[in-house]
Structure formats: structure tokens, C-alpha cells
Amino acid sequence: SQQGEEDPQALSIQEGENATMNCSYKTSINNLQWYRQNSGRGLVHLILIRSNEREKHSGRLRVTLDTSKKSSSLLITASRAADTASYFCATEKGGSEKLVFGKGTKLTVNP
Amino acid sequence: DGGITQSPKYLFRKEGQNVTLSCEQNLNHDAMYWYRQDPGQGLRLIYYSQIVNDFQKGDIAEGYSVSREKKESFPLTVTSAQKNPTAFYLCASKKGTANTGELFFGEGSRLTVL
């Protein structure tokens, strides 16, 4: 079963705007990760946030984690056409080697 | 350059045939994984291996088989028992066997059953 569920399923914005994607999960986790996938390609790791962290930044990316609400958000600031891709959250549970992925948010950034 | 290589990129199979997808990594990673991705869906775990000569079933192992004879290699066989094998298959690896760590993915293999 899929642990993380992203929202929205699809998002279309203009270049320069910010894009926010959300992820909800069901059980306690060790960490939550965000990945990016260009069409027809493999996934690329973006950022990992541990369960005891609340916010993390990497370049134009900002990730928040609220363990009380079992949710995370990924913010991409000043988006570019090259940010067009699908974005997945993945959760890693304690005692498990398995990383469980959500269905993803398809982001389109229009030039 | 270090990375994960999957081959072939595209594969066509007739019903009733077994096919093997290759996955090789030169990252010296201990753990390796196979995921399946269907259109508009997330990734579902097929099999994973944390150490040579050992592997575990994931969530959708039926109709698939794997081996881990070498640390660098984790081939996936899609057998004729897999009823709906048309999908995009992704191989990944992780540095250690501890819980925390990012996955490194190959570029995927797209299997189509004719």
C-alpha cells in the first residue's frame, strides 16, 4: 500500500511563480524524502527531512514536516520551465528498509 | 562516472515469454531495489536486497524473480506468471543498510507485452 499521497495531482503555473506540493502519510516515519522525475526518466533525490526536523532548505527548495499532522510540503520558489516534472514524496518507516512512494504531483511551469 | 545502469531501455515481449532486465551499479552500494511504475502512478516495490545472496519480496513480488550473486548486479526476471507486465521498471540502490538514506535510480526499462 502507498504510504504517502501527494496533493494536488497536477499543478500548472507560470515561470517565476512559486509552486507548493503537499504530501500526507499514515504511520510514523523515520524520515521523508522528495524526488523529482522528468518524463520517461529515473527519479532524482531532492531532499531528505528527518522526523525530528521541521524545515529544511536546499537552493530554491523548502521542505516542511509536521509529524503531528503527518504531512509535508515542498515549495519551489521562483519556478523555471526546467522545473517541469513529477514530484514524489517517499517515506521510510522505523525498522523497515522499504521506501514507500506516493503517486506524485505533476508540475508544469509555463514559460 | 559512478551510477546505475539499466538495460535495455525498451523491451518488447510476447505473451508467455520470460524477460530479464539488467541493473548494474558501480557505486559500491549495499542495498538494491526494483520498483514498478504504471502511468500516473507512484512506484511500487517488487524486490529488494540488502546483501549479496539475500533478497526480500516487496509489495508486488508475484510473477517476478531476482538474484543477487554480485554486489554490483541485481537482475529482475519478469516471468510469464506476471499477468500485466507492461510497465516502466526502475532499479535503485542505497549506500548502506541502515534506514536513513537516499536512493539512486537508474534511467528505467520500459517493457511492453505485445
Coordinates of N, CA and C in Angstrom, one line a residue:
Chain A
S1 N 0.9 -1.2 0.0 CA 0.0 0.0 0.0 C 0.9 1.2 0.0
Q2 N 0.4 2.3 -0.6 CA 1.2 3.5 -0.7 C 1.0 4.4 0.6
Q3 N 2.1 4.8 1.2 CA 2.1 5.5 2.4 C 1.8 7.0 2.2
G4 N 2.5 7.6 1.2 CA 2.4 9.0 1.0 C 1.4 9.3 -0.1
E5 N 0.7 10.4 0.0 CA -0.2 10.8 -1.0 C 0.0 12.3 -1.3
E6 N 0.3 12.6 -2.5 CA 0.6 14.0 -2.8 C -0.6 14.7 -3.3
D7 N -0.6 16.0 -3.1 CA -1.7 16.9 -3.4 C -1.1 18.2 -3.9
P8 N -1.6 18.8 -5.0 CA -2.5 18.3 -5.9 C -1.9 17.2 -6.8
Q9 N -2.7 16.5 -7.6 CA -2.2 15.6 -8.6 C -1.5 16.3 -9.7
A10 N -2.0 17.4 -10.1 CA -1.4 18.2 -11.2 C -1.4 19.7 -10.8
L11 N -0.4 20.4 -11.2 CA -0.3 21.8 -10.9 C 0.4 22.5 -12.1
S12 N -0.3 23.6 -12.6 CA 0.3 24.3 -13.7 C 0.4 25.8 -13.3
I13 N 1.6 26.3 -13.5 CA 1.9 27.7 -13.0 C 2.8 28.4 -14.1
Q14 N 2.9 29.7 -13.9 CA 3.8 30.5 -14.8 C 5.2 30.6 -14.3
E15 N 6.1 30.7 -15.2 CA 7.5 30.9 -14.7 C 7.6 32.1 -13.7
G16 N 8.4 31.9 -12.7 CA 8.6 33.0 -11.7 C 7.7 32.8 -10.5
E17 N 6.6 32.1 -10.7 CA 5.7 31.8 -9.5 C 6.3 30.8 -8.6
N18 N 5.7 30.7 -7.4 CA 6.1 29.6 -6.5 C 5.1 28.4 -6.7
A19 N 5.7 27.2 -6.5 CA 4.9 26.0 -6.6 C 4.9 25.3 -5.2
T20 N 3.8 24.9 -4.7 CA 3.7 24.2 -3.4 C 3.0 22.9 -3.7
M21 N 3.6 21.8 -3.2 CA 3.1 20.5 -3.3 C 3.0 19.9 -1.9
N22 N 2.0 19.1 -1.6 CA 1.8 18.6 -0.3 C 1.8 17.1 -0.3
C23 N 2.2 16.5 0.8 CA 2.3 15.1 1.0 C 1.7 14.7 2.3
S24 N 0.8 13.7 2.4 CA 0.3 13.2 3.6 C 0.6 11.8 3.7
Y25 N 0.8 11.3 5.0 CA 1.2 9.9 5.2 C 0.4 9.4 6.4
K26 N 0.5 8.1 6.6 CA -0.4 7.5 7.5 C 0.2 7.0 8.9
T27 N 1.5 6.5 8.8 CA 2.1 6.0 10.0 C 3.3 6.8 10.4
S28 N 3.9 6.5 11.5 CA 5.1 7.2 12.0 C 6.2 6.9 11.1
I29 N 7.1 7.8 10.9 CA 8.2 7.7 10.0 C 9.6 8.0 10.6
N30 N 10.6 7.5 10.0 CA 12.0 8.0 10.3 C 12.4 9.2 9.6
N31 N 12.0 9.2 8.3 CA 12.3 10.4 7.5 C 11.4 10.5 6.3
L32 N 11.3 11.6 5.7 CA 10.5 11.8 4.5 C 11.4 12.4 3.4
Q33 N 11.3 11.9 2.2 CA 12.2 12.3 1.1 C 11.3 12.8 -0.1
W34 N 11.9 13.7 -0.8 CA 11.2 14.2 -2.0 C 12.2 13.9 -3.2
Y35 N 11.5 13.4 -4.3 CA 12.2 13.1 -5.5 C 11.5 13.8 -6.7
R36 N 12.3 13.9 -7.7 CA 11.8 14.5 -9.0 C 12.0 13.5 -10.1
Q37 N 11.1 13.5 -11.0 CA 11.2 12.6 -12.2 C 10.8 13.4 -13.4
N38 N 11.7 13.5 -14.3 CA 11.4 14.0 -15.7 C 10.8 12.9 -16.5
S39 N 10.0 13.3 -17.4 CA 9.2 12.4 -18.2 C 10.0 11.3 -18.8
G40 N 9.7 10.0 -18.5 CA 10.4 8.9 -19.0 C 11.8 8.6 -18.5
R41 N 12.1 9.3 -17.4 CA 13.5 9.1 -16.8 C 13.4 8.5 -15.4
G42 N 14.6 8.3 -14.8 CA 14.6 7.8 -13.4 C 14.4 8.9 -12.5
L43 N 14.2 8.6 -11.2 CA 14.0 9.6 -10.2 C 15.3 10.2 -9.7
V44 N 15.3 11.4 -9.3 CA 16.4 12.1 -8.7 C 16.1 12.6 -7.3
H45 N 16.9 12.3 -6.3 CA 16.7 12.7 -5.0 C 16.8 14.2 -4.8
L46 N 15.9 14.8 -4.2 CA 16.0 16.3 -3.9 C 16.4 16.6 -2.5
I47 N 15.7 16.1 -1.6 CA 15.9 16.5 -0.2 C 15.4 15.4 0.8
L48 N 16.0 15.3 1.9 CA 15.5 14.4 3.0 C 15.3 15.2 4.2
I49 N 14.2 15.0 4.9 CA 14.0 15.6 6.2 C 13.7 14.6 7.2
R50 N 14.4 14.6 8.3 CA 14.2 13.6 9.4 C 13.0 14.0 10.2
S51 N 12.5 13.0 11.0 CA 11.3 13.1 11.7 C 11.4 14.2 12.8
N52 N 12.7 14.5 13.3 CA 12.9 15.5 14.3 C 13.2 16.9 13.8
E53 N 13.1 17.0 12.5 CA 13.3 18.3 11.8 C 12.0 18.9 11.4
R54 N 11.9 20.2 11.3 CA 10.6 20.8 11.0 C 10.7 21.5 9.6
E55 N 11.9 21.9 9.2 CA 12.1 22.7 8.0 C 13.5 22.4 7.5
K56 N 13.6 22.4 6.1 CA 14.9 22.2 5.5 C 14.9 23.0 4.2
H57 N 16.1 23.5 3.9 CA 16.2 24.3 2.6 C 17.3 23.7 1.8
S58 N 17.1 23.8 0.5 CA 18.2 23.4 -0.5 C 18.0 24.3 -1.7
G59 N 18.8 25.3 -1.9 CA 18.6 26.2 -3.0 C 17.3 26.8 -3.1
R60 N 16.5 26.6 -4.1 CA 15.1 27.2 -4.3 C 14.1 26.2 -3.6
L61 N 14.5 25.2 -3.0 CA 13.6 24.2 -2.4 C 13.5 24.5 -0.9
R62 N 12.2 24.4 -0.4 CA 12.0 24.5 1.0 C 11.0 23.4 1.4
V63 N 11.4 22.5 2.3 CA 10.5 21.4 2.7 C 10.2 21.6 4.2
T64 N 8.9 21.4 4.5 CA 8.5 21.4 5.9 C 7.9 20.0 6.2
L65 N 8.0 19.7 7.5 CA 7.4 18.5 8.0 C 6.7 18.7 9.3
D66 N 5.4 18.3 9.3 CA 4.6 18.4 10.5 C 4.2 17.0 10.9
T67 N 4.9 16.4 11.9 CA 4.6 15.0 12.3 C 3.3 14.8 13.0
S68 N 2.8 15.9 13.6 CA 1.5 15.8 14.3 C 0.4 15.7 13.3
K69 N 0.5 16.3 12.2 CA -0.5 16.2 11.1 C -0.1 15.2 10.1
K70 N 1.1 14.5 10.2 CA 1.5 13.6 9.3 C 1.5 14.1 7.9
S71 N 2.1 15.3 7.7 CA 2.1 15.9 6.4 C 3.5 16.7 6.2
S72 N 3.8 16.8 4.9 CA 5.0 17.6 4.5 C 4.6 18.4 3.3
S73 N 5.3 19.5 3.1 CA 5.1 20.3 1.9 C 6.5 20.6 1.2
L74 N 6.4 20.7 -0.1 CA 7.6 21.1 -0.9 C 7.3 22.3 -1.6
L75 N 8.1 23.4 -1.4 CA 7.9 24.7 -2.0 C 9.1 24.9 -2.9
I76 N 8.8 25.2 -4.2 CA 9.8 25.6 -5.2 C 9.6 27.1 -5.5
T77 N 10.5 27.9 -5.1 CA 10.4 29.3 -5.3 C 10.9 29.7 -6.7
A78 N 10.4 30.8 -7.2 CA 10.8 31.4 -8.5 C 11.0 30.3 -9.5
S79 N 9.9 29.6 -9.8 CA 10.0 28.4 -10.7 C 10.4 28.8 -12.1
R80 N 11.0 27.7 -12.7 CA 11.5 27.9 -14.1 C 10.9 26.8 -15.0
A81 N 10.9 27.0 -16.2 CA 10.4 25.9 -17.1 C 11.1 24.6 -16.9
A82 N 12.3 24.6 -16.6 CA 13.1 23.4 -16.4 C 12.6 22.7 -15.1
D83 N 11.8 23.3 -14.3 CA 11.3 22.6 -13.1 C 10.1 21.7 -13.5
T84 N 9.7 21.7 -14.7 CA 8.6 20.9 -15.1 C 9.0 19.4 -15.0
A85 N 8.2 18.7 -14.2 CA 8.5 17.3 -13.8 C 7.4 16.8 -12.9
S86 N 7.5 15.5 -12.6 CA 6.7 15.0 -11.5 C 7.5 14.9 -10.2
Y87 N 6.8 15.2 -9.1 CA 7.5 15.2 -7.8 C 6.8 14.2 -6.9
F88 N 7.7 13.4 -6.3 CA 7.2 12.3 -5.4 C 7.7 12.5 -4.0
C89 N 6.8 12.2 -3.0 CA 7.3 12.1 -1.6 C 7.5 10.6 -1.4
A90 N 8.4 10.3 -0.5 CA 8.6 8.9 -0.1 C 8.9 8.9 1.4
T91 N 8.4 7.9 2.1 CA 8.5 7.8 3.5 C 9.3 6.5 3.9
E92 N 10.1 6.6 4.9 CA 10.8 5.5 5.4 C 10.4 5.3 6.9
K93 N 9.9 4.1 7.1 CA 9.4 3.8 8.5 C 10.5 3.2 9.3
G94 N 10.3 3.3 10.6 CA 11.3 2.8 11.5 C 11.3 1.3 11.4
G95 N 12.5 0.7 11.4 CA 12.7 -0.8 11.3 C 12.4 -1.3 9.9
S96 N 12.2 -0.5 9.0 CA 12.0 -1.0 7.6 C 13.0 -0.5 6.6
E97 N 13.4 -1.4 5.7 CA 14.3 -1.0 4.7 C 13.6 -0.4 3.5
K98 N 12.3 -0.4 3.6 CA 11.5 -0.1 2.4 C 11.1 1.4 2.4
L99 N 11.3 2.0 1.2 CA 10.9 3.4 1.0 C 9.6 3.4 0.2
V100 N 8.6 4.0 0.7 CA 7.3 3.9 0.1 C 6.9 5.2 -0.6
F101 N 6.6 5.2 -1.8 CA 6.3 6.4 -2.6 C 4.8 6.7 -2.8
G102 N 4.5 8.0 -2.9 CA 3.2 8.4 -3.3 C 3.0 8.4 -4.8
K103 N 1.9 8.9 -5.2 CA 1.6 8.9 -6.7 C 2.1 10.1 -7.4
G104 N 2.6 11.1 -6.7 CA 3.2 12.2 -7.3 C 2.4 13.4 -7.7
T105 N 3.0 14.5 -7.8 CA 2.4 15.7 -8.3 C 3.1 16.1 -9.6
K106 N 2.3 16.2 -10.7 CA 2.8 16.6 -12.0 C 2.8 18.1 -12.1
L107 N 4.0 18.7 -12.1 CA 4.2 20.2 -12.2 C 4.5 20.6 -13.6
T108 N 3.7 21.6 -14.1 CA 4.1 22.2 -15.4 C 4.3 23.6 -15.2
V109 N 5.5 24.1 -15.6 CA 5.8 25.5 -15.5 C 5.9 26.1 -16.9
N110 N 4.9 27.0 -17.1 CA 4.8 27.6 -18.5 C 5.7 28.8 -18.6
P111 N 6.4 28.9 -19.7 CA 7.4 30.0 -20.0 C 6.6 31.3 -20.3
Chain B
D1 N 32.3 7.6 -14.5 CA 31.3 8.2 -13.6 C 30.6 7.1 -12.9
G2 N 30.3 7.3 -11.6 CA 29.5 6.3 -10.8 C 28.1 6.4 -11.1
G3 N 27.4 5.3 -11.1 CA 26.0 5.4 -11.3 C 25.3 4.0 -11.4
I4 N 24.1 4.0 -11.8 CA 23.3 2.8 -12.0 C 22.9 2.7 -13.5
T5 N 23.2 1.6 -14.1 CA 22.9 1.3 -15.5 C 21.8 0.3 -15.6
Q6 N 20.7 0.6 -16.3 CA 19.7 -0.3 -16.6 C 19.7 -0.6 -18.1
S7 N 19.5 -1.9 -18.4 CA 19.3 -2.2 -19.8 C 18.4 -3.4 -20.0
P8 N 17.7 -3.5 -21.1 CA 17.6 -2.5 -22.2 C 16.7 -1.3 -21.7
K9 N 16.7 -0.3 -22.5 CA 15.9 0.9 -22.2 C 14.4 0.6 -22.6
Y10 N 14.3 -0.1 -23.7 CA 13.0 -0.5 -24.2 C 13.0 -2.0 -24.5
L11 N 12.0 -2.7 -24.2 CA 11.9 -4.2 -24.4 C 10.5 -4.6 -24.8
F12 N 10.4 -5.4 -25.8 CA 9.1 -5.9 -26.2 C 9.1 -7.4 -26.0
R13 N 8.0 -7.9 -25.5 CA 7.9 -9.3 -25.1 C 6.6 -9.9 -25.6
K14 N 6.6 -11.1 -26.1 CA 5.4 -11.8 -26.5 C 4.8 -12.4 -25.2
E15 N 3.5 -12.6 -25.2 CA 2.9 -13.2 -24.0 C 3.5 -14.6 -23.9
G16 N 3.7 -15.0 -22.6 CA 4.3 -16.3 -22.3 C 5.8 -16.4 -22.3
Q17 N 6.4 -15.3 -22.6 CA 7.9 -15.3 -22.5 C 8.4 -14.7 -21.2
N18 N 9.5 -15.2 -20.7 CA 10.2 -14.6 -19.6 C 11.2 -13.6 -20.2
V19 N 11.4 -12.5 -19.5 CA 12.4 -11.5 -19.9 C 13.2 -11.1 -18.7
T20 N 14.5 -10.8 -18.9 CA 15.3 -10.3 -17.7 C 15.8 -8.9 -18.0
L21 N 15.6 -8.1 -17.0 CA 16.1 -6.7 -17.0 C 17.3 -6.6 -16.2
S22 N 18.3 -5.9 -16.8 CA 19.6 -5.8 -16.1 C 19.7 -4.5 -15.3
C23 N 20.4 -4.7 -14.2 CA 20.7 -3.5 -13.3 C 22.1 -3.7 -12.7
E24 N 23.0 -2.7 -13.1 CA 24.3 -2.8 -12.6 C 24.7 -1.4 -11.9
Q25 N 25.4 -1.5 -10.8 CA 25.8 -0.2 -10.2 C 27.3 -0.3 -9.8
N26 N 27.9 0.8 -9.9 CA 29.4 0.9 -9.6 C 29.6 1.9 -8.5
L27 N 28.6 2.1 -7.6 CA 28.6 3.0 -6.5 C 29.1 2.3 -5.2
N28 N 29.3 1.0 -5.3 CA 29.6 0.2 -4.1 C 28.5 0.3 -3.0
H29 N 27.3 0.3 -3.5 CA 26.2 0.4 -2.6 C 25.8 -1.0 -2.1
D30 N 25.3 -1.1 -0.9 CA 24.9 -2.4 -0.4 C 23.5 -2.9 -0.8
A31 N 22.6 -1.9 -0.7 CA 21.2 -2.3 -1.0 C 20.8 -1.9 -2.4
M32 N 20.0 -2.8 -3.0 CA 19.4 -2.5 -4.3 C 17.9 -2.9 -4.3
Y33 N 17.2 -2.2 -5.2 CA 15.8 -2.2 -5.2 C 15.3 -2.3 -6.6
W34 N 14.1 -3.0 -6.8 CA 13.4 -2.9 -8.1 C 12.0 -2.4 -7.8
Y35 N 11.6 -1.3 -8.6 CA 10.3 -0.7 -8.5 C 9.6 -0.9 -9.8
R36 N 8.3 -0.9 -9.8 CA 7.4 -0.8 -11.0 C 6.6 0.5 -10.9
Q37 N 6.5 1.1 -12.1 CA 5.7 2.3 -12.2 C 4.8 2.2 -13.4
D38 N 3.5 2.4 -13.1 CA 2.4 2.4 -14.1 C 2.0 3.9 -14.4
P39 N 1.5 4.2 -15.5 CA 1.1 5.5 -15.9 C 0.3 6.3 -14.8
G40 N 0.8 7.4 -14.4 CA 0.1 8.2 -13.4 C 0.1 7.7 -12.0
Q41 N 1.0 6.7 -11.8 CA 1.0 6.1 -10.5 C 2.4 6.3 -9.9
G42 N 2.4 6.0 -8.6 CA 3.7 6.1 -7.9 C 4.5 4.8 -8.1
L43 N 5.5 4.6 -7.4 CA 6.4 3.4 -7.5 C 6.0 2.4 -6.5
R44 N 5.9 1.1 -7.0 CA 5.6 0.0 -6.1 C 6.8 -0.9 -6.1
L45 N 7.1 -1.3 -4.9 CA 8.3 -2.1 -4.7 C 8.1 -3.6 -5.0
I46 N 9.0 -4.1 -5.9 CA 8.9 -5.5 -6.3 C 9.7 -6.4 -5.4
Y47 N 11.0 -6.2 -5.4 CA 12.0 -6.9 -4.6 C 13.1 -5.9 -4.1
Y48 N 13.8 -6.3 -3.0 CA 14.9 -5.6 -2.6 C 16.0 -6.5 -2.0
S49 N 17.2 -6.1 -2.0 CA 18.3 -6.9 -1.5 C 19.2 -6.0 -0.7
Q50 N 19.6 -6.4 0.5 CA 20.5 -5.7 1.3 C 21.9 -6.2 1.3
I51 N 22.0 -7.4 0.8 CA 23.3 -8.0 0.9 C 23.4 -9.1 -0.2
V52 N 24.6 -9.4 -0.6 CA 24.8 -10.5 -1.7 C 24.1 -11.8 -1.2
N53 N 23.5 -12.5 -2.2 CA 22.9 -13.8 -1.9 C 21.7 -13.7 -1.0
D54 N 21.1 -12.6 -0.8 CA 19.9 -12.4 0.0 C 19.0 -11.4 -0.6
F55 N 17.7 -11.6 -0.6 CA 16.8 -10.6 -1.1 C 15.4 -10.9 -0.4
Q56 N 14.6 -9.8 -0.5 CA 13.2 -9.9 0.2 C 12.2 -9.5 -0.8
K57 N 11.0 -10.0 -0.7 CA 9.8 -9.6 -1.5 C 9.4 -8.3 -1.1
G58 N 9.0 -7.5 -2.1 CA 8.3 -6.2 -1.8 C 6.8 -6.4 -1.8
D59 N 6.1 -5.4 -2.2 CA 4.6 -5.4 -2.2 C 4.0 -6.1 -3.3
I60 N 4.7 -6.3 -4.4 CA 4.1 -6.9 -5.6 C 5.1 -7.9 -6.3
A61 N 5.6 -8.8 -5.5 CA 6.6 -9.7 -6.0 C 6.1 -10.9 -6.9
E62 N 4.8 -11.1 -6.9 CA 4.2 -12.2 -7.6 C 4.5 -12.1 -9.1
G63 N 5.0 -13.1 -9.8 CA 5.3 -13.1 -11.2 C 6.7 -12.5 -11.5
Y64 N 7.5 -12.2 -10.5 CA 8.8 -11.7 -10.7 C 9.8 -12.6 -9.9
S65 N 11.1 -12.6 -10.4 CA 12.2 -13.2 -9.6 C 13.4 -12.4 -9.8
V66 N 14.3 -12.5 -8.8 CA 15.6 -11.7 -8.8 C 16.7 -12.6 -8.3
S67 N 17.9 -12.2 -8.5 CA 19.1 -12.8 -7.9 C 20.1 -11.7 -7.5
R68 N 21.0 -12.0 -6.6 CA 22.0 -11.1 -6.1 C 23.3 -11.9 -5.9
E69 N 23.9 -12.3 -7.0 CA 25.1 -13.1 -6.9 C 26.3 -12.2 -6.8
K70 N 26.2 -10.9 -7.2 CA 27.3 -10.0 -7.0 C 26.8 -8.7 -6.4
K71 N 27.6 -8.0 -5.7 CA 27.2 -6.7 -5.1 C 26.7 -5.7 -6.1
E72 N 27.4 -5.8 -7.3 CA 27.1 -4.8 -8.3 C 25.8 -5.0 -9.2
S73 N 25.3 -6.2 -9.1 CA 24.3 -6.6 -10.1 C 23.0 -7.2 -9.4
F74 N 21.9 -6.7 -9.9 CA 20.6 -7.2 -9.3 C 19.6 -7.3 -10.5
P75 N 19.7 -8.4 -11.3 CA 18.8 -8.5 -12.4 C 17.4 -9.0 -12.0
L76 N 16.4 -8.5 -12.7 CA 15.0 -8.8 -12.5 C 14.4 -9.6 -13.6
T77 N 13.8 -10.7 -13.4 CA 13.2 -11.5 -14.4 C 11.7 -11.4 -14.3
V78 N 11.0 -11.0 -15.3 CA 9.6 -10.9 -15.4 C 9.1 -12.2 -16.0
T79 N 8.4 -13.0 -15.3 CA 8.1 -14.3 -15.8 C 6.7 -14.3 -16.4
S80 N 6.4 -15.4 -17.1 CA 5.1 -15.5 -17.8 C 3.9 -15.5 -16.8
A81 N 4.2 -15.7 -15.5 CA 3.2 -15.7 -14.5 C 2.7 -14.3 -14.1
Q82 N 3.5 -13.3 -14.6 CA 3.1 -11.9 -14.3 C 2.0 -11.5 -15.3
K83 N 0.8 -11.3 -14.8 CA -0.4 -11.1 -15.7 C -0.4 -9.8 -16.4
N84 N 0.1 -8.8 -15.9 CA 0.1 -7.5 -16.5 C 1.5 -6.8 -16.5
P85 N 2.4 -7.3 -17.3 CA 3.8 -6.9 -17.1 C 4.2 -5.6 -17.8
T86 N 3.3 -5.1 -18.6 CA 3.6 -3.8 -19.3 C 3.7 -2.7 -18.3
A87 N 4.9 -2.1 -18.2 CA 5.2 -1.1 -17.2 C 6.6 -0.5 -17.4
F88 N 6.9 0.5 -16.6 CA 8.2 1.1 -16.5 C 8.9 0.6 -15.3
Y89 N 10.0 0.0 -15.4 CA 10.7 -0.7 -14.3 C 12.0 0.2 -13.9
L90 N 12.1 0.4 -12.6 CA 13.1 1.3 -12.1 C 14.0 0.5 -11.1
C91 N 15.3 0.5 -11.3 CA 16.2 -0.1 -10.3 C 16.8 1.1 -9.5
A92 N 17.1 0.8 -8.3 CA 17.7 1.8 -7.4 C 18.7 1.2 -6.4
S93 N 19.6 2.0 -5.9 CA 20.5 1.5 -4.9 C 20.6 2.5 -3.7
K94 N 21.1 2.0 -2.6 CA 21.3 2.8 -1.5 C 22.6 2.4 -0.8
K95 N 23.3 3.4 -0.2 CA 24.7 3.2 0.2 C 24.8 2.1 1.3
G96 N 24.0 2.3 2.4 CA 24.1 1.4 3.5 C 22.8 0.6 3.8
T97 N 22.8 -0.2 4.7 CA 21.6 -0.9 5.0 C 20.9 -0.3 6.2
A98 N 21.4 0.7 6.8 CA 20.7 1.5 7.8 C 19.5 2.1 7.2
N99 N 18.5 2.5 8.0 CA 17.3 3.0 7.5 C 17.4 4.3 6.7
T100 N 18.2 5.2 7.1 CA 18.3 6.5 6.5 C 19.2 6.5 5.3
G101 N 18.7 7.1 4.2 CA 19.5 7.2 3.0 C 18.7 7.4 1.8
E102 N 19.3 8.2 0.9 CA 18.6 8.5 -0.4 C 18.8 7.3 -1.3
L103 N 17.9 7.1 -2.2 CA 18.0 6.2 -3.3 C 18.6 6.8 -4.5
F104 N 19.4 6.1 -5.2 CA 20.0 6.5 -6.5 C 19.3 5.6 -7.6
F105 N 18.7 6.2 -8.6 CA 17.9 5.5 -9.6 C 18.7 5.4 -10.9
G106 N 18.4 4.3 -11.6 CA 18.7 4.2 -13.0 C 17.7 4.9 -13.9
E107 N 17.9 4.8 -15.2 CA 17.1 5.5 -16.1 C 15.8 4.7 -16.5
G108 N 15.7 3.5 -16.0 CA 14.5 2.8 -16.2 C 14.5 1.9 -17.5
S109 N 13.7 0.9 -17.5 CA 13.5 0.0 -18.6 C 12.0 -0.1 -18.8
R110 N 11.6 0.2 -20.1 CA 10.1 0.2 -20.4 C 9.8 -1.1 -21.1
L111 N 9.0 -1.9 -20.5 CA 8.6 -3.3 -21.0 C 7.2 -3.2 -21.6
T112 N 7.1 -3.7 -22.8 CA 5.8 -3.7 -23.4 C 5.5 -5.1 -23.9
V113 N 4.3 -5.7 -23.5 CA 3.9 -7.0 -23.9 C 3.0 -6.9 -25.1
L114 N 3.4 -7.6 -26.2 CA 2.7 -7.5 -27.4 C 1.5 -8.5 -27.5

